[in-house]
Short mmCIF file of C-alpha atoms in Angstrom, two decimals:
data_model
loop_
_atom_site.label_atom_id
_atom_site.label_comp_id
_atom_site.label_asym_id
_atom_site.label_seq_id
_atom_site.Cartn_x
_atom_site.Cartn_y
_atom_site.Cartn_z
CA MET A 278 -12.62 47.40 -34.95
CA LYS A 279 -13.25 45.34 -31.86
CA GLN A 280 -11.94 41.80 -31.65
CA GLN A 281 -15.42 40.28 -32.01
CA GLU A 282 -16.12 42.33 -35.13
CA ILE A 283 -12.80 41.21 -36.60
CA ILE A 284 -13.67 37.57 -35.94
CA GLU A 285 -17.08 37.91 -37.64
CA ARG A 286 -15.55 39.65 -40.69
CA ARG A 287 -12.87 36.92 -40.99
CA LYS A 288 -15.60 34.27 -41.04
CA ALA A 289 -17.45 36.12 -43.83
CA ILE A 290 -14.26 36.43 -45.89
CA GLU A 291 -13.39 32.76 -45.45
CA THR A 292 -16.91 31.76 -46.51
CA GLU A 293 -16.74 33.91 -49.67
CA VAL A 294 -13.25 32.68 -50.59
CA ASN A 295 -14.32 29.06 -50.15
CA SER A 296 -17.33 29.61 -52.40
CA ILE A 297 -15.06 31.06 -55.11
CA LEU A 298 -12.59 28.19 -54.86
CA ALA A 299 -15.43 25.64 -54.97
CA SER A 300 -16.38 26.73 -58.52
CA ASP A 301 -15.36 24.46 -61.40
CA GLN A 302 -14.20 27.45 -63.44
CA ILE A 303 -12.78 30.63 -61.89
CA SER A 304 -13.10 33.78 -63.97
CA ALA A 305 -10.56 36.61 -63.96
CA GLU A 306 -13.01 38.76 -61.99
CA ALA A 307 -13.47 36.01 -59.37
CA GLU A 308 -9.70 35.49 -59.09
CA ALA A 309 -9.19 39.23 -58.55
CA ARG A 310 -11.95 39.22 -55.94
CA ALA A 311 -10.27 36.30 -54.14
CA ASP A 312 -6.92 38.15 -54.07
CA GLU A 313 -8.67 41.21 -52.66
CA LEU A 314 -10.33 39.14 -49.93
CA LEU A 315 -7.08 37.41 -49.00
CA ASN A 316 -5.30 40.76 -48.65
CA GLU A 317 -8.13 41.99 -46.43
CA LEU A 318 -7.89 38.77 -44.38
CA LYS A 319 -4.18 39.41 -43.86
CA ASP A 320 -4.90 42.92 -42.57
CA LEU A 321 -7.61 41.58 -40.27
CA ASN A 322 -5.22 39.04 -38.77
CA GLU A 323 -2.80 41.83 -37.91
CA LYS A 324 -5.61 43.92 -36.41
CA ARG A 325 -6.81 40.92 -34.39
CA SER A 326 -3.37 40.40 -32.86
CA ALA A 327 -3.19 44.08 -31.93
CA ALA A 328 -6.71 44.02 -30.43
CA ALA A 329 -5.91 40.93 -28.37
CA LEU A 330 -2.78 42.61 -27.06
CA ARG A 331 -4.74 45.75 -26.11
CA GLU A 332 -7.37 43.69 -24.26
CA ARG A 333 -4.65 41.78 -22.45
CA PHE A 334 -3.04 44.98 -21.21
CA ALA A 335 -6.43 46.37 -20.22
CA SER A 336 -7.19 43.21 -18.18
CA HIS A 337 -3.79 43.42 -16.51
CA ALA A 338 -4.38 47.05 -15.61
CA ILE A 339 -7.74 46.20 -14.00
CA THR A 340 -6.15 43.36 -12.03
CA GLN A 341 -3.37 45.61 -10.81
CA LYS A 342 -5.92 48.19 -9.74
CA VAL A 343 -7.87 45.60 -7.72
CA VAL A 344 -4.65 44.38 -6.07
CA ALA A 345 -3.66 47.93 -5.18
CA GLU A 346 -7.09 48.66 -3.68
CA LYS A 347 -6.99 45.42 -1.69
CA ARG A 348 -3.53 46.29 -0.39
CA GLU A 349 -4.75 49.73 0.70
CA GLN A 350 -7.72 48.16 2.53
CA THR A 351 -5.42 45.66 4.22
CA GLU A 352 -3.00 48.33 5.37
CA GLU A 353 -5.88 50.42 6.66
CA TRP A 354 -7.20 47.39 8.64
CA ARG A 355 -3.79 46.61 10.07
CA SER A 356 -3.42 50.14 11.34
CA SER A 357 -6.81 50.11 13.08
CA GLY A 358 -7.18 49.93 16.85
CA GLU A 359 -9.49 46.91 16.58
CA TYR A 360 -6.77 44.87 14.89
CA ARG A 361 -4.19 45.81 17.51
CA GLU A 362 -6.55 44.96 20.38
CA GLN A 363 -7.22 41.50 18.92
CA PHE A 364 -3.63 40.42 18.61
CA LEU A 365 -1.60 42.53 21.02
CA GLY A 366 -0.21 40.16 23.60
CA TRP A 367 -1.85 37.12 22.00
CA LEU A 368 0.42 34.39 20.69
CA LYS A 369 3.43 36.62 21.21
CA GLY A 370 6.51 35.59 19.38
CA GLY A 371 4.75 33.10 17.11
CA ARG A 372 6.13 32.55 13.64
CA ALA A 373 2.73 33.08 12.08
CA PRO A 374 2.30 36.16 9.85
CA GLU A 375 1.28 39.31 11.64
CA GLN A 376 -2.06 39.50 9.85
CA ARG A 377 -4.30 36.52 10.51
CA GLU A 378 -7.84 35.64 9.51
CA LEU A 379 -10.14 35.10 12.47
CA ILE A 380 -12.83 32.45 12.64
CA THR A 381 -15.28 31.84 15.46
CA SER A 382 -16.25 28.27 16.25
CA ALA A 383 -19.99 27.64 16.38
CA ASN A 384 -19.78 26.00 19.80
CA SER A 385 -18.17 28.94 21.58
CA ASN A 386 -16.74 32.41 21.12
CA ILE A 387 -13.14 31.26 21.02
CA LEU A 388 -11.14 32.99 18.32
CA ILE A 389 -8.43 31.08 16.49
CA PRO A 390 -6.27 32.12 13.54
CA LYS A 391 -7.44 30.30 10.43
CA LEU A 392 -3.78 29.60 9.76
CA TYR A 393 -3.66 27.21 12.72
CA GLU A 394 -7.09 25.71 12.01
CA ASP A 395 -6.03 24.81 8.46
CA GLY A 396 -2.76 23.38 9.77
CA ILE A 397 -4.56 21.16 12.28
CA LEU A 398 -7.05 19.85 9.73
CA LYS A 399 -4.30 19.21 7.18
CA TYR A 400 -2.32 17.22 9.75
CA MET A 401 -5.42 15.29 10.84
CA MET A 402 -6.32 14.29 7.29
CA ALA A 403 -2.75 13.23 6.51
CA GLN A 404 -2.39 11.10 9.65
CA SER A 405 -5.91 9.72 10.07
CA VAL A 406 -7.18 6.37 8.88
CA ILE A 407 -10.82 6.49 9.95
CA ARG A 408 -11.50 10.15 9.00
CA ASN A 409 -10.51 9.36 5.42
CA LEU A 410 -12.74 6.26 5.22
CA ALA A 411 -15.88 7.10 7.21
CA ASP A 412 -18.82 9.33 6.34
CA LEU A 413 -17.28 12.57 7.66
CA LYS A 414 -19.05 15.93 7.96
CA THR A 415 -17.40 18.92 9.66
CA GLY A 416 -18.83 22.25 10.75
CA VAL A 417 -22.22 20.81 11.77
CA GLN A 418 -24.46 22.68 14.22
CA GLY A 419 -27.08 21.69 16.79
CA TYR A 420 -27.72 18.05 17.65
CA ALA A 421 -26.73 16.11 14.56
CA THR A 422 -29.09 13.31 13.57
CA LEU A 423 -27.90 10.45 11.39
CA ARG A 424 -30.79 9.35 9.18
CA TYR A 425 -30.46 6.26 7.03
CA ASN A 426 -32.32 3.17 5.89
CA THR A 427 -31.31 -0.29 6.97
CA LEU A 428 -31.11 -1.64 3.39
CA ALA A 429 -33.04 -4.88 3.79
CA THR A 430 -31.01 -6.98 1.38
CA ALA A 431 -33.12 -10.17 1.61
CA ASP A 432 -36.15 -8.78 -0.29
CA TYR A 433 -34.78 -9.08 -3.80
CA THR A 434 -36.73 -12.24 -4.79
CA SER A 435 -40.25 -11.45 -3.63
CA ALA A 436 -41.46 -8.72 -6.04
CA TRP A 437 -41.94 -10.92 -9.12
CA THR A 438 -45.49 -11.92 -10.06
CA GLN A 439 -47.59 -13.70 -12.73
CA PRO A 440 -47.47 -12.29 -16.29
CA ASP A 441 -50.52 -11.57 -18.50
CA THR A 442 -53.13 -12.41 -15.86
CA ALA A 443 -55.60 -10.52 -13.76
CA SER A 444 -54.14 -11.94 -10.55
CA THR A 445 -50.82 -10.03 -10.43
CA ASN A 446 -49.63 -9.23 -6.93
CA ARG A 447 -47.47 -6.46 -5.61
CA THR A 448 -44.98 -6.88 -2.78
CA SER A 449 -44.07 -4.41 -0.05
CA ILE A 450 -40.31 -3.89 0.28
CA ASP A 451 -40.40 -0.99 2.71
CA PRO A 452 -36.94 -0.40 4.20
CA GLY A 453 -36.52 0.21 7.90
CA PHE A 454 -35.56 3.83 8.50
CA ALA A 455 -33.44 4.73 11.52
CA GLU A 456 -32.35 7.92 13.25
CA VAL A 457 -29.37 8.18 15.57
CA PRO A 458 -29.01 11.46 17.51
CA LEU A 459 -25.45 12.57 18.19
CA ALA A 460 -24.53 14.96 20.98
CA PRO A 461 -21.27 16.92 20.63
CA VAL A 462 -18.59 15.41 22.89
CA PRO A 463 -15.80 17.83 23.91
CA CYS A 464 -12.11 17.07 23.42
CA LEU A 465 -9.96 19.32 25.65
CA PRO A 466 -6.18 18.75 25.57
CA TYR A 467 -4.03 21.51 27.08
CA THR A 468 -0.39 22.32 27.86
CA GLN A 469 1.06 24.51 30.63
CA VAL A 470 4.29 26.43 30.09
CA SER A 471 6.09 28.51 32.70
CA GLN A 472 6.57 32.21 32.10
CA GLN A 473 10.22 31.74 33.00
CA LEU A 474 10.73 29.25 30.17
CA MET A 475 8.99 31.52 27.68
CA ARG A 476 11.16 34.47 28.66
CA GLN A 477 14.47 32.60 28.86
CA ALA A 478 14.18 30.19 25.93
CA ASN A 479 16.29 30.97 22.86
CA PHE A 480 13.71 29.27 20.59
CA ASP A 481 10.02 29.85 19.87
CA VAL A 482 8.34 28.00 22.74
CA GLU A 483 4.83 28.98 21.71
CA ALA A 484 5.28 27.67 18.18
CA GLU A 485 6.45 24.35 19.61
CA VAL A 486 3.46 24.19 21.95
CA MET A 487 1.02 24.97 19.16
CA ASP A 488 2.59 22.31 16.96
CA ASN A 489 2.31 19.77 19.79
CA LEU A 490 -1.36 20.64 20.32
CA GLN A 491 -2.03 20.10 16.61
CA ARG A 492 -0.58 16.61 16.84
CA GLN A 493 -2.40 15.91 20.10
CA MET A 494 -5.77 16.93 18.64
CA SER A 495 -5.15 14.57 15.73
CA LYS A 496 -4.27 11.64 18.02
CA ASN A 497 -7.21 12.31 20.36
CA THR A 498 -9.75 12.34 17.53
CA GLU A 499 -8.31 9.27 15.81
CA TRP A 500 -8.41 7.25 19.04
CA GLY A 501 -11.99 8.40 19.70
CA TYR A 502 -13.22 7.26 16.27
CA ILE A 503 -11.30 3.98 16.49
CA GLY A 504 -11.46 2.93 20.16
CA GLY A 505 -13.89 5.29 21.88
CA THR A 506 -16.42 3.59 24.16
CA GLY A 507 -19.33 5.97 23.58
CA THR A 508 -19.21 7.10 27.22
CA ASN A 509 -17.69 10.58 27.51
CA ALA A 510 -16.10 9.87 24.13
CA PRO A 511 -17.21 9.10 20.57
CA LYS A 512 -18.24 5.52 19.81
CA GLY A 513 -15.32 3.92 17.99
CA ILE A 514 -15.63 1.54 15.07
CA PHE A 515 -13.89 -1.15 17.16
CA THR A 516 -16.61 -0.99 19.83
CA VAL A 517 -18.27 -4.42 19.94
CA ASN A 518 -21.60 -4.11 18.09
CA ALA A 519 -24.24 -6.86 18.18
CA ASN A 520 -25.92 -5.77 14.93
CA VAL A 521 -23.01 -5.93 12.48
CA ASN A 522 -22.03 -9.10 10.64
CA ILE A 523 -19.93 -11.03 13.16
CA THR A 524 -17.17 -13.59 12.92
CA THR A 525 -16.73 -15.10 16.38
CA ALA A 526 -13.88 -16.80 18.20
CA THR A 527 -13.24 -17.90 21.80
CA SER A 528 -10.02 -17.06 23.61
CA ALA A 529 -8.15 -19.48 25.84
CA SER A 530 -7.83 -16.82 28.58
CA THR A 531 -8.56 -13.14 29.19
CA THR A 532 -5.42 -11.53 27.74
CA ARG A 533 -5.19 -9.66 24.45
CA ALA A 534 -2.40 -11.97 23.26
CA ALA A 535 -4.67 -14.99 23.77
CA ALA A 536 -7.51 -13.22 21.95
CA ILE A 537 -5.25 -12.53 18.96
CA THR A 538 -4.07 -16.14 18.90
CA ALA A 539 -7.67 -17.39 18.86
CA GLY A 540 -9.06 -14.87 16.38
CA VAL A 541 -6.30 -14.27 13.86
CA THR A 542 -6.42 -17.46 11.82
CA LEU A 543 -6.80 -18.09 8.12
CA ALA A 544 -10.21 -19.65 8.70
CA LYS A 545 -11.54 -16.60 10.58
CA LEU A 546 -10.16 -14.09 8.08
CA ARG A 547 -11.57 -16.11 5.19
CA GLU A 548 -14.96 -16.25 6.94
CA MET A 549 -14.98 -12.47 7.35
CA ARG A 550 -13.98 -11.85 3.74
CA TYR A 551 -16.03 -14.40 1.82
CA GLU A 552 -18.88 -15.50 4.10
CA LYS A 553 -19.86 -12.59 6.35
CA LEU A 554 -19.21 -9.61 4.03
CA PRO A 555 -22.14 -9.24 1.58
CA ALA A 556 -20.95 -9.62 -2.01
CA ALA A 557 -22.51 -6.24 -2.87
CA TYR A 558 -19.74 -4.60 -0.82
CA TRP A 559 -16.79 -6.61 -2.16
CA GLY A 560 -15.79 -3.89 -4.60
CA SER A 561 -15.91 -1.02 -2.08
CA SER A 562 -14.63 -2.51 1.18
CA ALA A 563 -11.40 -2.24 3.16
CA TRP A 564 -9.81 -3.74 6.26
CA ILE A 565 -9.00 -1.70 9.38
CA ILE A 566 -6.53 -3.70 11.48
CA PRO A 567 -4.69 -2.75 14.70
CA GLN A 568 -0.90 -2.89 14.57
CA ASP A 569 -0.52 -5.97 16.81
CA VAL A 570 -3.13 -7.89 14.81
CA TYR A 571 -1.41 -6.83 11.57
CA ALA A 572 1.90 -8.21 12.88
CA THR A 573 0.27 -11.56 13.69
CA ILE A 574 -1.34 -11.80 10.24
CA ALA A 575 1.98 -10.99 8.59
CA ALA A 576 3.57 -13.88 10.50
CA THR A 577 0.83 -16.38 9.61
CA THR A 578 1.96 -19.16 7.27
CA VAL A 579 0.17 -21.92 5.38
CA ASN A 580 2.47 -24.81 4.43
CA ASN A 581 5.41 -22.56 5.37
CA VAL A 582 4.23 -19.90 2.90
CA PRO A 583 3.31 -16.49 4.39
CA LEU A 584 -0.39 -15.75 4.06
CA PHE A 585 0.18 -12.02 3.93
CA ILE A 586 3.20 -10.86 1.92
CA PRO A 587 3.36 -7.04 1.99
CA SER A 588 5.81 -6.74 -0.89
CA ALA A 589 3.61 -8.88 -3.13
CA ASP A 590 0.35 -7.31 -2.00
CA ALA A 591 1.37 -3.67 -2.50
CA VAL A 592 -1.23 -1.52 -4.24
CA GLY A 593 -1.23 2.06 -5.43
CA GLN A 594 -4.02 3.27 -3.17
CA ALA A 595 -3.21 6.26 -0.96
CA GLY A 596 -3.02 5.32 2.71
CA ALA A 597 -3.34 1.58 2.08
CA GLY A 598 0.05 0.12 1.26
CA PHE A 599 -1.09 -3.51 1.27
CA THR A 600 -4.02 -5.76 0.49
CA LEU A 601 -5.40 -8.81 2.25
CA MET A 602 -7.53 -11.22 0.23
CA GLY A 603 -7.80 -8.61 -2.50
CA LEU A 604 -8.96 -5.68 -0.34
CA PRO A 605 -6.97 -2.66 0.94
CA VAL A 606 -5.54 -2.83 4.46
CA TYR A 607 -5.36 0.24 6.74
CA VAL A 608 -3.29 -0.25 9.88
CA THR A 609 -4.01 1.77 13.01
CA GLU A 610 -1.95 2.12 16.17
CA TYR A 611 -5.08 2.97 18.17
CA LEU A 612 -7.36 0.38 19.71
CA PRO A 613 -9.93 0.28 22.52
CA ALA A 614 -8.94 -0.75 26.03
CA HIS A 615 -8.83 -4.53 26.26
CA ILE A 616 -11.81 -6.03 28.11
CA ALA A 617 -10.43 -8.75 30.38
CA THR A 618 -13.72 -9.87 31.96
CA GLY A 619 -13.92 -13.66 32.05
CA THR A 620 -16.55 -15.59 30.02
CA THR A 621 -18.55 -12.48 29.03
CA GLY A 622 -15.82 -10.07 27.92
CA LYS A 623 -15.61 -9.46 24.15
CA ASN A 624 -13.05 -7.61 22.08
CA CYS A 625 -13.13 -6.58 18.43
CA LEU A 626 -9.83 -7.38 16.69
CA ALA A 627 -10.53 -6.34 13.08
CA VAL A 628 -13.13 -4.52 10.99
CA LEU A 629 -13.94 -5.19 7.35
CA GLY A 630 -16.48 -3.53 5.09
CA ASN A 631 -17.63 -0.36 3.38
CA ILE A 632 -16.61 2.06 6.12
CA SER A 633 -18.38 5.14 4.70
CA ASP A 634 -21.68 3.24 4.54
CA GLY A 635 -21.41 1.73 8.00
CA PHE A 636 -19.79 4.46 10.13
CA ALA A 637 -20.37 8.21 10.41
CA ILE A 638 -18.34 11.02 12.03
CA ARG A 639 -19.64 14.50 12.83
CA GLU A 640 -17.49 17.43 13.99
CA TRP A 641 -19.05 20.64 15.33
CA GLY A 642 -17.86 24.16 14.57
CA GLY A 643 -14.18 24.88 14.41
CA ILE A 644 -11.14 23.74 16.34
CA GLY A 645 -10.55 26.15 19.21
CA MET A 646 -7.12 27.03 20.55
CA ILE A 647 -6.60 29.75 23.14
CA ARG A 648 -3.73 31.20 25.15
CA ASP A 649 -4.80 31.63 28.79
CA GLU A 650 -2.52 33.82 30.95
CA ILE A 651 -5.06 34.32 33.76
CA THR A 652 -6.02 30.90 35.17
CA ALA A 653 -2.49 29.86 36.24
CA MET A 654 -1.15 33.38 36.71
CA SER A 655 -0.46 32.81 40.45
CA SER A 656 2.06 30.09 39.55
CA ALA A 657 3.57 32.11 36.69
CA ARG A 658 2.32 29.72 34.03
CA VAL A 659 0.50 30.04 30.73
CA ILE A 660 -2.10 27.50 29.61
CA PHE A 661 -2.50 26.68 25.94
CA GLN A 662 -5.92 25.05 25.54
CA GLY A 663 -7.15 23.06 22.56
CA MET A 664 -10.84 22.42 22.06
CA MET A 665 -13.11 20.62 19.60
CA PHE A 666 -16.50 18.86 19.66
CA ALA A 667 -17.15 15.62 17.79
CA ASN A 668 -18.96 12.29 17.89
CA SER A 669 -19.27 9.11 15.81
CA GLU A 670 -21.70 6.22 15.47
CA PHE A 671 -22.54 3.11 13.44
CA THR A 672 -25.10 3.54 10.65
CA ARG A 673 -25.73 0.79 8.05
CA VAL A 674 -24.23 -1.94 10.20
CA LYS A 675 -24.74 -4.74 7.66
CA SER A 676 -22.03 -3.21 5.49
CA LEU A 677 -19.48 -4.07 8.21
CA VAL A 678 -17.96 -7.26 9.62
CA GLN A 679 -16.30 -7.42 13.05
CA LEU A 680 -13.96 -10.14 14.31
CA GLN A 681 -15.22 -10.52 17.89
CA VAL A 682 -13.34 -12.71 20.37
CA THR A 683 -14.98 -13.80 23.64
CA ASN A 684 -12.81 -14.42 26.70
CA ALA A 685 -12.65 -17.86 28.31
#
């Protein structure tokens, strides 16, 4: 019997036995029938265990067969001329496994082992603040267009009308729809290594270079999304924006230190948190604060009591070790170049809000990484070139608050 048939027979036996036991009086014939059914049930249980064991071995045999066939296909691929042509002389001496999966980025025909691509992305996600908070989409193609509505939040009182009359009125609450086209901006860090070093070194130079490029790509992208100007770079979230909710301050001079002194006060932080940030976003917002601003806030006292006590404000949220006025704080070491222009120069010192609603990041294709032995061949050098395409832009700006300080 098959296992399903055994299960169905067991159910029938259990039903019949229960009906016998439910009787007020059990005759000798019924008792004998119940004993017969129980003996049969015992046999069925043994058969079911044996059937399950047989099916388990059969499944294991099929799995082993698939593994063996896959191994044969892999070995056949590794012995092919196409495989040897792809990797012979490329990334020589690397610690990566001999067999690598190839991916082709959508923006070019550069081939990169998926092993390295995954390593770069893993490092970027672990080290990044803004990529983990913003509306991030990777692998996009063409000219990405950010489409969103402006969420007119002041129209919530005007749709009510008279009850039980013929003069009811309807109210238009059409949102303003916006489109922001994003062009892919290239990021091209590279490293040159002499052939002499590669031949003489008693360690894996190429692995070190590749590891350094991974870290460099991460730092380049994080700076672009935080402090990029929008000119030959992504537009960073710390770029001064006239359409977001703004808390303003005026510096005593044109230096960054003076701007921090003027902007980082309890009154300004409280204004950002409780006056400028719409209450609808209070439960989903976070602070992004540069390291020097964070240090100033940590040193701020009110009646000799620290305003911001990291040990007391610790929360269990990944990436945000502290809170400020009840919201998570993410500290970044990256910031835009300080604008020192007198009277008109403005600098953003802190951002607060729902980052995923107010800021979007798009990354095109894959992350390219090539080993170029030709370009610098005359000087006996090898170029390791990293490459990616990305851009970022503000979207629903009213979900964000910037602390903007104007120079004296």
